[in-house]
Amino acid sequence: MVEIEVCFLVDQLSAWISKEQQFLGSLRENAESIRDEMGHIRAFLRKADQKQEVDPQLEEWIKQVRDIVYDAEDVMDKFMFWLKGRRRTEGVIGLVGTGGLGKTTLVRKVYDDAAVRLGFSTHVWVTVSNSFKLHDLLRTMIRRLAVDVNKQPPHGLEAMDADEMKEFVHKFLRNRTYIIVLDDIWSLTAWEAIRYAFPRSRMSGFIIITTRFQSIGCAASIESNGYLYNMQPLPQEESKTLFYRKGLLRGLMS
């Protein structure tokens, strides 16, 4: 029974990877890593099958892995469906969670997804961070906007003040479809300083922000009738199960 359940999970994941391979793009390494993990699981199954008794911890591990995989797929599917389904309106998507939880990884997978990129003409990723400096961030954004459309940055960029740079970004995006990622925003002051660079009407794009702070995510998403997603860490028991799984696999493979 144990082998059947895990093999089914492995087959489902393998089929999904094969089906979506042409759209993986920069996620090829992730797909290859998953395939390697599948090989480890199959090797583990062969050894587990030789046991006379079923280990209760092993049964719990199977259940937790299956639940985690299903949850991850649901989150990604819902996020991408919402994003692509509403790309003709304005909105800010906020992802909130503690440091190291995977906010940037999740957004990067959506940002790099081939289907999402085809739906928008402009794509720019900017890291804000705790050492936020408005002038530097706006210059970086303008340079990346120019690169994204194969053009040179505007003449005199270094001499522009913040208001001039915001006006440039606003005009640049006004008649475009776009995704702008502002990764790791640490303060409401930073968001308030940046947000007026983006069109407020006739907008056909999304601003995606990641932050550790609920207040920032709420402020950014609510005012634009956007979407707020709170990422949660694994509960203690699931964390222990994952730790057990990794240790058990390494032990059996050594």
XYZ file of C-alpha atoms in Angstrom:
254
model
C 0.000 0.000 0.000
C 2.863 2.364 0.892
C 4.616 1.742 -2.395
C 1.410 2.198 -4.405
C 0.639 5.576 -2.824
C 4.126 6.997 -3.271
C 4.506 5.591 -6.781
C 1.212 7.232 -7.718
C 2.522 10.544 -6.404
C 5.794 10.106 -8.277
C 3.957 9.271 -11.507
C 1.667 12.288 -11.145
C 4.597 14.645 -10.640
C 6.601 13.097 -13.455
C 3.647 13.425 -15.836
C 3.185 17.065 -14.884
C 6.871 17.849 -15.475
C 6.787 16.125 -18.858
C 3.612 17.949 -19.901
C 4.860 21.398 -18.911
C 8.475 20.966 -20.028
C 8.147 23.228 -23.059
C 6.993 26.078 -20.818
C 9.572 25.678 -18.056
C 12.085 28.179 -19.411
C 14.385 29.192 -16.575
C 12.813 26.497 -14.367
C 14.631 23.708 -16.205
C 17.058 23.250 -13.296
C 14.125 22.958 -10.902
C 12.542 20.291 -13.099
C 15.795 18.360 -13.278
C 16.124 18.565 -9.499
C 12.614 17.143 -9.116
C 13.488 14.276 -11.442
C 16.579 13.527 -9.328
C 14.411 13.501 -6.218
C 12.033 11.088 -7.923
C 14.946 8.741 -8.482
C 15.848 8.888 -4.794
C 12.260 8.158 -3.792
C 12.074 5.132 -6.076
C 15.337 3.806 -4.647
C 13.953 4.407 -1.172
C 10.800 2.473 -2.050
C 12.760 -0.556 -3.125
C 14.459 -0.701 0.261
C 11.322 0.146 2.231
C 9.464 -2.663 0.474
C 11.935 -5.164 1.914
C 10.841 -4.333 5.464
C 8.589 -6.858 7.175
C 6.560 -4.189 8.982
C 5.276 -0.823 7.854
C 6.882 2.045 9.762
C 4.202 4.421 11.156
C 6.582 7.333 10.615
C 6.912 6.311 6.981
C 3.148 6.293 6.554
C 2.926 9.766 8.069
C 5.755 10.965 5.814
C 3.864 9.796 2.731
C 0.728 11.608 3.835
C 2.587 14.832 4.585
C 4.532 14.823 1.316
C 1.349 14.245 -0.664
C -0.463 17.060 1.162
C 2.423 19.489 0.715
C 2.714 18.774 -3.001
C -1.023 19.208 -3.516
C -1.039 22.444 -1.512
C 1.887 23.841 -3.511
C 0.199 23.004 -6.813
C -3.057 24.598 -5.638
C -1.307 27.817 -4.612
C 0.538 28.107 -7.929
C -2.540 27.284 -10.012
C -4.763 29.773 -8.175
C -2.131 32.511 -8.269
C -1.498 32.154 -12.001
C -5.205 31.796 -12.845
C -6.001 34.966 -10.931
C -3.105 36.848 -12.502
C -3.857 35.868 -16.107
C -7.615 36.198 -15.681
C -7.400 39.786 -14.439
C -4.528 41.138 -16.516
C -6.763 43.699 -18.238
C -7.373 45.602 -15.012
C -5.182 47.360 -12.507
C -3.996 45.772 -9.297
C -1.281 45.164 -6.753
C -0.566 41.607 -5.667
C 1.028 41.400 -2.229
C 2.792 38.360 -0.778
C 3.429 38.590 2.957
C 5.540 36.243 5.059
C 8.591 35.977 7.289
C 12.090 35.982 5.837
C 13.200 32.757 4.163
C 9.651 31.474 3.704
C 9.815 31.337 -0.101
C 8.006 34.514 -1.174
C 10.636 35.469 -3.730
C 10.857 31.905 -5.057
C 7.095 31.708 -5.616
C 6.950 35.091 -7.360
C 9.987 34.227 -9.491
C 8.298 31.054 -10.765
C 5.199 32.991 -11.758
C 7.241 35.881 -13.209
C 9.304 33.481 -15.347
C 6.341 31.364 -16.467
C 6.134 31.355 -20.276
C 2.351 31.763 -20.389
C 2.449 34.746 -18.029
C 5.262 36.436 -19.937
C 3.375 36.095 -23.207
C 0.446 37.971 -21.688
C 2.435 41.114 -20.863
C 4.721 43.227 -23.039
C 6.949 44.536 -20.250
C 8.541 42.647 -17.358
C 10.797 44.211 -14.722
C 12.088 42.897 -11.399
C 13.561 45.274 -8.793
C 14.791 44.398 -5.299
C 13.893 47.104 -2.779
C 15.433 45.774 0.485
C 15.994 47.434 3.852
C 18.632 49.780 2.405
C 16.068 51.410 0.117
C 17.155 54.578 -1.715
C 14.475 56.074 -3.954
C 16.753 57.632 -6.586
C 18.818 54.457 -6.995
C 15.716 52.264 -7.228
C 14.047 54.463 -9.851
C 17.218 54.603 -11.956
C 17.511 50.826 -11.779
C 13.869 50.421 -12.778
C 14.229 52.791 -15.748
C 17.359 51.010 -16.983
C 15.613 47.645 -16.791
C 12.519 48.979 -18.528
C 14.750 50.177 -21.362
C 16.593 46.855 -21.581
C 13.292 44.967 -21.612
C 12.252 46.744 -24.839
C 15.776 46.724 -26.333
C 16.341 50.451 -25.985
C 18.943 52.676 -24.354
C 18.109 54.444 -21.072
C 16.949 58.040 -21.548
C 19.608 60.704 -22.037
C 20.332 62.565 -18.822
C 19.019 59.824 -16.533
C 21.723 60.439 -13.931
C 20.687 64.080 -13.640
C 16.944 63.402 -13.234
C 15.348 64.000 -9.862
C 12.830 61.588 -8.308
C 9.758 63.323 -9.732
C 11.203 63.323 -13.255
C 12.007 59.627 -13.025
C 8.524 58.794 -11.712
C 7.018 60.730 -14.605
C 9.186 58.796 -17.072
C 8.101 55.435 -15.610
C 4.464 56.535 -15.597
C 4.516 57.566 -19.265
C 6.488 54.484 -20.263
C 3.946 52.095 -18.723
C 0.763 54.026 -19.484
C -0.070 52.277 -22.764
C 1.649 48.959 -22.085
C 0.764 45.659 -20.488
C 3.262 44.879 -17.768
C 4.365 43.047 -14.648
C 6.585 44.939 -12.208
C 7.982 43.013 -9.225
C 9.079 44.996 -6.173
C 10.813 42.390 -4.049
C 11.387 42.744 -0.303
C 9.733 46.038 0.679
C 10.538 46.898 4.293
C 8.545 50.055 4.984
C 5.347 51.883 4.130
C 7.535 54.895 3.405
C 9.244 52.975 0.613
C 5.932 51.868 -0.916
C 4.436 55.373 -0.652
C 7.510 56.803 -2.380
C 7.340 54.335 -5.288
C 3.639 53.825 -5.948
C 2.951 57.123 -7.715
C 5.317 56.112 -10.517
C 2.710 53.637 -11.746
C -0.417 54.513 -13.785
C -3.624 54.784 -11.789
C -6.073 54.602 -14.702
C -6.286 52.833 -18.069
C -3.752 50.497 -16.529
C -3.218 47.064 -17.986
C -0.660 45.512 -15.716
C 0.249 44.354 -12.239
C 2.614 45.349 -9.488
C 3.699 42.335 -7.436
C 5.282 43.078 -4.072
C 6.851 40.827 -1.460
C 7.201 41.980 2.118
C 7.616 40.687 5.651
C 5.048 43.127 7.000
C 1.267 42.710 6.896
C 0.659 46.472 7.051
C 2.582 47.040 3.814
C 0.859 44.211 1.955
C -2.573 45.431 3.056
C -1.907 49.066 2.186
C -0.597 48.204 -1.268
C -3.238 45.678 -2.285
C -6.396 47.144 -0.751
C -6.090 50.597 -2.293
C -5.873 49.107 -5.798
C -8.557 46.444 -5.269
C -5.755 43.934 -5.596
C -4.937 40.661 -3.878
C -3.110 39.798 -0.647
C -1.658 36.358 -0.004
C -0.230 35.417 3.399
C 2.378 32.672 3.209
C 2.579 30.482 6.300
C 5.515 28.393 7.569
C 5.169 24.632 7.884
C 3.637 23.544 11.198
C 6.100 21.954 13.617
C 4.950 18.386 12.917
C 5.247 18.825 9.137
C 8.712 20.353 9.585
C 9.763 17.340 11.652
C 8.346 15.007 9.002
C 10.282 16.771 6.253
C 13.473 16.598 8.343
C 12.850 12.898 8.992
C 12.249 12.268 5.304
C 15.540 13.897 4.265
C 17.535 12.048 6.891
C 15.885 8.724 6.096
C 16.520 9.056 2.379
C 20.178 9.910 2.895
C 20.597 7.020 5.309
C 19.111 4.461 2.940
C 21.069 5.779 -0.043
C 24.443 5.753 1.750
